[in-house]
Coordinates of C-alpha atoms and ligand atoms in Angstrom, one line a residue:
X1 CA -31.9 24.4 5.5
X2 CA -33.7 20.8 5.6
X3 CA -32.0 18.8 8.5
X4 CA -30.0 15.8 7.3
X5 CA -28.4 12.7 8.9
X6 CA -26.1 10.6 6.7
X7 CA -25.5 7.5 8.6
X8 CA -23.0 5.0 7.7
X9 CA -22.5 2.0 9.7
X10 CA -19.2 0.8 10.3
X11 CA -18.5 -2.9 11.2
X12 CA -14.6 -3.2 11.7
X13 CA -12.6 -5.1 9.6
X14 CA -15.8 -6.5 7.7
X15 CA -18.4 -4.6 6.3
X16 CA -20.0 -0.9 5.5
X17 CA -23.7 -0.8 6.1
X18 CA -25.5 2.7 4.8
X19 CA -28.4 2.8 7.6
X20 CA -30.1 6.0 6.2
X21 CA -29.8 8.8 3.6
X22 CA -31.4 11.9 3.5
X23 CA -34.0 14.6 2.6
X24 CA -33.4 16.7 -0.4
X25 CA -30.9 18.0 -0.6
X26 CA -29.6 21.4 -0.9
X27 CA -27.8 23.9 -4.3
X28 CA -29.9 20.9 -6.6
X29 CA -27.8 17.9 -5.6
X30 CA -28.7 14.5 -5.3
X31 CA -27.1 11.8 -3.2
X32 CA -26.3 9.1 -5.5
X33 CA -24.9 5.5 -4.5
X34 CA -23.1 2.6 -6.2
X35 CA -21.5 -0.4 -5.3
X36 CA -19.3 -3.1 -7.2
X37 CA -17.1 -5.7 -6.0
X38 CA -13.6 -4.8 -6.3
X39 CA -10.2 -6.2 -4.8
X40 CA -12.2 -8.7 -3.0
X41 CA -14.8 -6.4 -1.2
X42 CA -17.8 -4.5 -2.3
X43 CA -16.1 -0.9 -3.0
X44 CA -19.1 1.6 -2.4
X45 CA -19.3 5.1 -4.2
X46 CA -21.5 7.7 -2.5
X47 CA -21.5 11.2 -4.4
X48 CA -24.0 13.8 -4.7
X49 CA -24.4 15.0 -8.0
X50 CA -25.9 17.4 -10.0
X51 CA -27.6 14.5 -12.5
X52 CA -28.2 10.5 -12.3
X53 CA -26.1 10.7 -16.0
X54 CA -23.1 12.5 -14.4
X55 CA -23.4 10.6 -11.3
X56 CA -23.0 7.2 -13.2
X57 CA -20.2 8.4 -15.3
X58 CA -18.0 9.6 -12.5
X59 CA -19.0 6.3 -10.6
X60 CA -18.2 4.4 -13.8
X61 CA -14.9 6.1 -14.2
X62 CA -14.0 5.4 -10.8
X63 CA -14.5 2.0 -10.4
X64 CA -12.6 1.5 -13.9
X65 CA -9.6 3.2 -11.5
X66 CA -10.0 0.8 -8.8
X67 CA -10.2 -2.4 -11.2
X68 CA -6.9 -1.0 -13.2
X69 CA -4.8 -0.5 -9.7
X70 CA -5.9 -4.1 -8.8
X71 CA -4.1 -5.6 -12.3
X72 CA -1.1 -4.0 -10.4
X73 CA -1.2 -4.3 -7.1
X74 CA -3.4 -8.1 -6.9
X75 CA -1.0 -10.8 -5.3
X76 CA -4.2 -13.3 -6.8
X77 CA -4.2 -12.2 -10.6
X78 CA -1.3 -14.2 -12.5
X79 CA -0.7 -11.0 -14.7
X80 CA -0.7 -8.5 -12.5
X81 CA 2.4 -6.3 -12.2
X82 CA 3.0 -7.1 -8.4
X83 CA 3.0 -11.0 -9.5
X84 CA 5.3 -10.6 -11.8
X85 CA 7.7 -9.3 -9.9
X86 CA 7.5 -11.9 -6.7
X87 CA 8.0 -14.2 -9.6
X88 CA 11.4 -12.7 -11.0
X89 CA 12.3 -12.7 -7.0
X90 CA 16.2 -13.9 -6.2
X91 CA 16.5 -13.9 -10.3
X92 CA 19.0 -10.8 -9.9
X93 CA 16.8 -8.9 -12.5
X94 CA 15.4 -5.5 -11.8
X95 CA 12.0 -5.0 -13.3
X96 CA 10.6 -1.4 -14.5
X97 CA 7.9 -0.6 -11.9
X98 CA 4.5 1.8 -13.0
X99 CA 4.7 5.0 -10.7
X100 CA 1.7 4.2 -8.5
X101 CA 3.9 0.6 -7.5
X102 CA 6.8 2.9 -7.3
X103 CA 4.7 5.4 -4.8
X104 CA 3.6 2.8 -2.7
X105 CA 6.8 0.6 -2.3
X106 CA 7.7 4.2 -1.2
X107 CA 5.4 4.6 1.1
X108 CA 5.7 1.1 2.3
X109 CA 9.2 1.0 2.9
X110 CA 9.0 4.1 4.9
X111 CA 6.4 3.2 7.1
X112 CA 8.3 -0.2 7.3
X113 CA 11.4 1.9 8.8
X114 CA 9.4 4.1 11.1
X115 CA 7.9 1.5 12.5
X116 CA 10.7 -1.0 13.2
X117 CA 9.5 -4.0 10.5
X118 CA 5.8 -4.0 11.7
X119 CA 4.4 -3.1 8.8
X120 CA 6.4 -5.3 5.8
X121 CA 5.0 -5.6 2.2
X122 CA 7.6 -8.7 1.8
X123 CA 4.9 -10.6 4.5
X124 CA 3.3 -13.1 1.4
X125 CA 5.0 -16.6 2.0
X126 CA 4.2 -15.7 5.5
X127 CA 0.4 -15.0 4.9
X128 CA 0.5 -18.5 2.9
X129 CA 1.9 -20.6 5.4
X130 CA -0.7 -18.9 8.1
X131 CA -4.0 -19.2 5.2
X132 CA -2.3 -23.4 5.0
X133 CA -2.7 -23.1 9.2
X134 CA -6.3 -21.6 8.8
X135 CA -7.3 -24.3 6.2
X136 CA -6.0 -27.1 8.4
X137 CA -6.6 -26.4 11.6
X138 CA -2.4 -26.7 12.4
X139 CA 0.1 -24.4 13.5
X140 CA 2.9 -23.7 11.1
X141 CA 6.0 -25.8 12.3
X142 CA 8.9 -23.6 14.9
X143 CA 10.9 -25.1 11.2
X144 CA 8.2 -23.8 8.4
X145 CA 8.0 -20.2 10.1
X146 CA 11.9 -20.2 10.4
X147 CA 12.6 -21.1 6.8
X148 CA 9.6 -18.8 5.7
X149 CA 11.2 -15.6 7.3
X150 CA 14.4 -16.0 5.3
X151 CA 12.2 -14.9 2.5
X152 CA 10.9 -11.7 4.3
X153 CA 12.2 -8.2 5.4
X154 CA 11.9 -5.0 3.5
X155 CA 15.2 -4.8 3.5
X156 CA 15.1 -7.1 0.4
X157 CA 13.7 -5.0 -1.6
X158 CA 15.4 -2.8 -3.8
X159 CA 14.0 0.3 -5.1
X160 CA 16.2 1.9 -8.2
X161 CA 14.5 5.4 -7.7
X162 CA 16.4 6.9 -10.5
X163 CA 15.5 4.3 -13.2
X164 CA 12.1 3.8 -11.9
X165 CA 12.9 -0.3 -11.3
X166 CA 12.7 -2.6 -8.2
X167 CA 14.2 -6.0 -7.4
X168 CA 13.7 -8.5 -4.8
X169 CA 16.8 -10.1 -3.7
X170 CA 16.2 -13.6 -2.1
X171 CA 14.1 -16.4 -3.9
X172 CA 10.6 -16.9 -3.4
X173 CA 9.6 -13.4 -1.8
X174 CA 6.1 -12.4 -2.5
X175 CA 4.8 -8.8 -2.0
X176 CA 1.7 -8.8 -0.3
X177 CA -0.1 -5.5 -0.8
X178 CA -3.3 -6.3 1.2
X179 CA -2.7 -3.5 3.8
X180 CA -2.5 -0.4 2.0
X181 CA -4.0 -0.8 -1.6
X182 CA -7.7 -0.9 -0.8
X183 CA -6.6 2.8 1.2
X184 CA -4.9 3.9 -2.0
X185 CA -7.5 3.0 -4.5
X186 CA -10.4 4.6 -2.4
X187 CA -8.4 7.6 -2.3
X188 CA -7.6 7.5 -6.1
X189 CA -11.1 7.0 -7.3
X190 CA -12.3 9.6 -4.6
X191 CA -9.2 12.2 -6.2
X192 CA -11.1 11.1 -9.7
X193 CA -14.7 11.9 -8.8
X194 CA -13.3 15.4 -7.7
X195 CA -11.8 16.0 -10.6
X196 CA -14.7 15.5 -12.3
X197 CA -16.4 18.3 -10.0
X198 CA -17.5 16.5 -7.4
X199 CA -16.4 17.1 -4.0
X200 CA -19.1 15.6 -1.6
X201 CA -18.1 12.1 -2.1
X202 CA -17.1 8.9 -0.2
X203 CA -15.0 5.6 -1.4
X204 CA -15.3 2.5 1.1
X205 CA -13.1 -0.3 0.2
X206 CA -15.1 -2.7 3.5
X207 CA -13.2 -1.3 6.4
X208 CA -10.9 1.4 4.4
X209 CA -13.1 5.2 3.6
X210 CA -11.7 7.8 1.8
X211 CA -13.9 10.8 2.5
X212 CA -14.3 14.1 0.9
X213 CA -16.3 17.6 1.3
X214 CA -19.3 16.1 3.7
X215 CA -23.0 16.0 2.5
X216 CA -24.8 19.3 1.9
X217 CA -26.0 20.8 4.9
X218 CA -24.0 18.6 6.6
X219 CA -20.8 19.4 9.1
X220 CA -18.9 15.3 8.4
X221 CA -20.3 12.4 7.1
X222 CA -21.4 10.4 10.0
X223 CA -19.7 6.8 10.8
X224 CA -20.9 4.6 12.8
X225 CA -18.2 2.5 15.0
X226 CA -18.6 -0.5 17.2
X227 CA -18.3 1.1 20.6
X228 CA -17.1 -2.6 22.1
X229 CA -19.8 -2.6 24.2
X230 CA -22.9 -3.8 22.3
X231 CA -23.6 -0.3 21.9
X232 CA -22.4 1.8 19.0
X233 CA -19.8 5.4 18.7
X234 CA -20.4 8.3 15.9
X235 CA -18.0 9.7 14.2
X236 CA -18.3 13.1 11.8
X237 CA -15.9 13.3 9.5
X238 CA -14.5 14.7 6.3
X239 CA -11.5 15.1 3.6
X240 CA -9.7 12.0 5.5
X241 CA -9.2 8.6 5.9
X242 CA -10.7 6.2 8.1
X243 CA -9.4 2.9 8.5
X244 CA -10.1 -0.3 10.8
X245 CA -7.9 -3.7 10.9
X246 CA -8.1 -6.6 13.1
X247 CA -9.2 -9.8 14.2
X248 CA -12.6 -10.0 15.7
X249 CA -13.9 -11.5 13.1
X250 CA -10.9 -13.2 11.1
X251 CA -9.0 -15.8 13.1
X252 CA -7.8 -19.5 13.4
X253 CA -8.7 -20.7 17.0
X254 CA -6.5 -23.5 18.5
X255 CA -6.6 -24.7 21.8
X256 CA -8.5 -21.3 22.8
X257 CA -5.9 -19.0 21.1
X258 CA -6.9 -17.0 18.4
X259 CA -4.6 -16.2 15.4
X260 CA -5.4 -13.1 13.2
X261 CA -4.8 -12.6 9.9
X262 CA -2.0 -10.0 10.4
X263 CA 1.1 -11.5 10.6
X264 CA 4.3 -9.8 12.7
X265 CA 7.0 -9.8 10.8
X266 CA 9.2 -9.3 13.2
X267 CA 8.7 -12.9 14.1
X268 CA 6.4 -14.5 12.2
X269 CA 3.8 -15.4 14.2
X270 CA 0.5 -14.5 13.6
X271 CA -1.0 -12.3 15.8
X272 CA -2.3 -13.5 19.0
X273 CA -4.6 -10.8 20.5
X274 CA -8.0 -10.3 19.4
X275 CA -8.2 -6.4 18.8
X276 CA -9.1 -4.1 16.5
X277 CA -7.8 -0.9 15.2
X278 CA -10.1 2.3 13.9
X279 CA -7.7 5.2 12.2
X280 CA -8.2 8.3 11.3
X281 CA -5.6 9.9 8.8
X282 CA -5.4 12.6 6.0
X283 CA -5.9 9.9 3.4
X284 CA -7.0 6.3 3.2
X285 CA -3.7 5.3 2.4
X286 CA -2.0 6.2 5.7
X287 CA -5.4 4.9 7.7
X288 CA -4.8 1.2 5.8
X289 CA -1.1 0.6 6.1
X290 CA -1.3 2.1 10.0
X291 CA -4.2 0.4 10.8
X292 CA -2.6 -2.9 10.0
X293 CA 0.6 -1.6 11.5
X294 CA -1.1 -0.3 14.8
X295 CA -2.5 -3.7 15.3
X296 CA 0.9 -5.6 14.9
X297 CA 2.4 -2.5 17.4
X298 CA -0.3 -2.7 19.6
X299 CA -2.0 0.5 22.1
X300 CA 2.1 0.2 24.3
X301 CA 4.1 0.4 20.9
X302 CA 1.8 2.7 18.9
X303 CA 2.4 6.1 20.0
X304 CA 5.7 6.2 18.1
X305 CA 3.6 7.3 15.0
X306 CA 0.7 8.9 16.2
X307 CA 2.7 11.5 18.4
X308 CA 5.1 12.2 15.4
X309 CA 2.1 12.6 13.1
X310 CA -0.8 14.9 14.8
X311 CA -3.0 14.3 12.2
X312 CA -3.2 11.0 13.0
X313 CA -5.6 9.1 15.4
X314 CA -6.6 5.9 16.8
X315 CA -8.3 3.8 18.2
X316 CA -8.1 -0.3 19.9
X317 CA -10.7 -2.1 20.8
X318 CA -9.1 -5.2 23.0
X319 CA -11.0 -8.5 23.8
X320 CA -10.3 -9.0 27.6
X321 CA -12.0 -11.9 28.1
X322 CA -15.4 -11.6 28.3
X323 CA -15.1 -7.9 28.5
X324 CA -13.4 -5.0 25.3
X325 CA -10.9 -2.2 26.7
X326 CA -11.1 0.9 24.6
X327 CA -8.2 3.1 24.1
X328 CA -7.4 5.8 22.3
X329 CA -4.9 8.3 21.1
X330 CA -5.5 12.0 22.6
X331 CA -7.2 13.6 19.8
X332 CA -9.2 10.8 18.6
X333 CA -12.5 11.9 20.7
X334 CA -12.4 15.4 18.9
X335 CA -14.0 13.2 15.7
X336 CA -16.7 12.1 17.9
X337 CA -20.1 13.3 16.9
X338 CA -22.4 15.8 18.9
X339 CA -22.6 15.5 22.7
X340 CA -19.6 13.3 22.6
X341 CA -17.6 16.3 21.4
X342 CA -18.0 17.4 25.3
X343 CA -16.3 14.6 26.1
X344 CA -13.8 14.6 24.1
X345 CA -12.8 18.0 25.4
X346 CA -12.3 17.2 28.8
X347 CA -9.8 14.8 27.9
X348 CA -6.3 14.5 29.0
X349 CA -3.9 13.7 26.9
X350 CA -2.1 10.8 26.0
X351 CA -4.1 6.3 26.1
X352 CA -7.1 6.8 28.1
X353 CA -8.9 4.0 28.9
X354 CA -12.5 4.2 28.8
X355 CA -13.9 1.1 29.9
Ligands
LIG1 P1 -5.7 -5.0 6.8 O1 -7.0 -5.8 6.8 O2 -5.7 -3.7 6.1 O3 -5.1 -4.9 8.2 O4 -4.6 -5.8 6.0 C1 -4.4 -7.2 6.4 C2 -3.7 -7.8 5.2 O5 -2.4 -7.2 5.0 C3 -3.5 -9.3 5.4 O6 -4.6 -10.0 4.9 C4 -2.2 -9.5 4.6 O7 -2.5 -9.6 3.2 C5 -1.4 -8.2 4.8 N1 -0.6 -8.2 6.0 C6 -0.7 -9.0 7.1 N2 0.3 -8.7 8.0 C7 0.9 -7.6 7.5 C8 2.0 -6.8 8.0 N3 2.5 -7.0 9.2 N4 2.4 -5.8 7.2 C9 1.9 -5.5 6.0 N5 0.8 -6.3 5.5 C10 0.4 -7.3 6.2
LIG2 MG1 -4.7 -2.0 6.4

């Protein structure tokens, strides 16, 4: 067996870098990679394949999965299905929803429950008036944010589970699917390029991976992480998600605060502290919606859902000044690659702090 290393860089929250591929590979497969812009970001395929013709297909197919889940989850397209709901909003009519909007209002609301209101699809005229803050260097007024939130809360929507139809109660609500469709379309176009036969694939929406069967040879695929030192953490995994959200790279700065594009809805502000959060989860799904919900929680508040879920790890990286704490959930070093694993063993359980 050839020795391989599958590198991926990982930036958080912004981009996906593939640093190196690999030798030949084993059983006739070939590594094969694509890349489109989709839902904003460049989606990348990687897939190992048994022909270039196959490969492209699949790809093909895939990204034609990705683009038709953006016509219904896309809060920018006119015509999508999720606009036209926001615009029947507070009309009293219930509108038939597709079953994936129906599956991931489900998920949604759930994870809006479990997690007190941090994580709230019904965040969009919130996310306006903060982009309006971005744009013009202003804070939203105590006024703007106060009349904004009577038009959010999850509580406002209502699902008809039986007839398949949803309504939003109050007038102008706006769903704002941003942090959980990128997970579920990676993991959709990854379930479609199985189908097809091939299980050694990857999906990266940006920061959101859904991962399959690892490269030939191979135990994970490697990911690269920010270690929040200048230095850099590995990461081997497979059949999972991997998710990062935050704002070291997206904020408004006013006199020295930063404001993240993550909105609490609880309140809301947007959010204050400059932090990331890197999680690992069965699927991409879960990784997106609790990545952006970890970050509104925070490392105090967070291990509500991680202890509940054991499958489920994670990571903050926190900007103390001129220094970055890193914390993480008990079983998150197990995912670390090679001589880290040691590490990761010797562990005790529960936030250890690691600088
Ligand atoms: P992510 O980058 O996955 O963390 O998603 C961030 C995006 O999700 C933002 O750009 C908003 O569109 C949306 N969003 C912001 N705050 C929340 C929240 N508390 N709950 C759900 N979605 C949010
Ligand atoms: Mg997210």
């Amino acid at each position: 067996m050839s020795s391989k290393s599958f590198f991926l860089s990982w930036i958080p929250g912004a981009c996906l870098i593939l640093l190196a591929s690999c030798s030949t590979p084993s059983k006739n497969l070939t590594r094969y990679e694509f890349e489109r812009p989709q839902m904003g970001v460049p989606f990348r395929i990687v897939l190992y394949a048994s022909s270039s013709k196959l490969a492209a297909e699949t790809a093909e197919s895939a990204f034609q999965i990705i683009s038709d889940l953006n016509m219904i989850f896309s809060d920018y397209e006119a015509s999508s299905e999720t606009s036209k709901l926001s615009a029947q909003s507070g009309s009293g009519k219930s509108m038939t929803a597709s079953p994936e909007m129906l599956l991931l209002l489900e998920k949604s609301l759930a994870l809006s429950k479990k997690s007190g209101g941090a994580f709230d699809l019904t965040v969009g005229p919130l996310v306006g008036v903060w982009k309006k803050a971005r744009r013009e260097k202003k804070l939203p007024s105590k006024s703007t944010i106060e009349e904004t939130l009577t038009r959010v809360g999850w509580d406002k929507i209502q699902l008809d589970r039986k007839q398949g139809a949803v309504r939003l109660v109050a007038t102008g609500m706006k769903l704002d699917f941003g942090g959980i469709a990128k997970g579920y379309a990676a993991d959709e176009a990854l379930k479609s390029i199985r189908r097809a036969g091939m299980s050694r694939a990857l999906v990266a929406a940006a920061g959101d991976i859904a991962l399959g069967e690892p490269p030939p040879g191979a135990k994970g695929w490697k990911i690269e992480l920010d270690a929040g030192n200048g230095g850099k953490t590995f990461l081997s995994l497979r059949n999972c998600g991997l998710s990062t959200s935050g704002d070291l790279f997206q904020f408004l700065e006013i006199d020295g605060k930063r404001y993240s594009h993550i909105i609490d809805p609880r309140n809301g502000q947007a959010l204050e502290q400059s932090s990331t959060a890197t999680v690992i989860a069965p699927t991409a799904t879960e990784a997106d919606s609790l990545a952006t919900t970890f970050s509104v929680l925070g490392p105090d508040h967070s291990s509500i859902l991680t202890s509940k879920h054991r499958a489920i790890e994670v990571r903050f990286l926190i900007k103390q000044g001129e220094k970055t704490a890193v914390k993480v959930s008990s079983g998150f070093m197990k995912y670390y690659h090679t001589h880290e694993q040691s590490l990761a063993r010797s562990a005790p359980g529960g936030w250890k702090i690691l600088e």
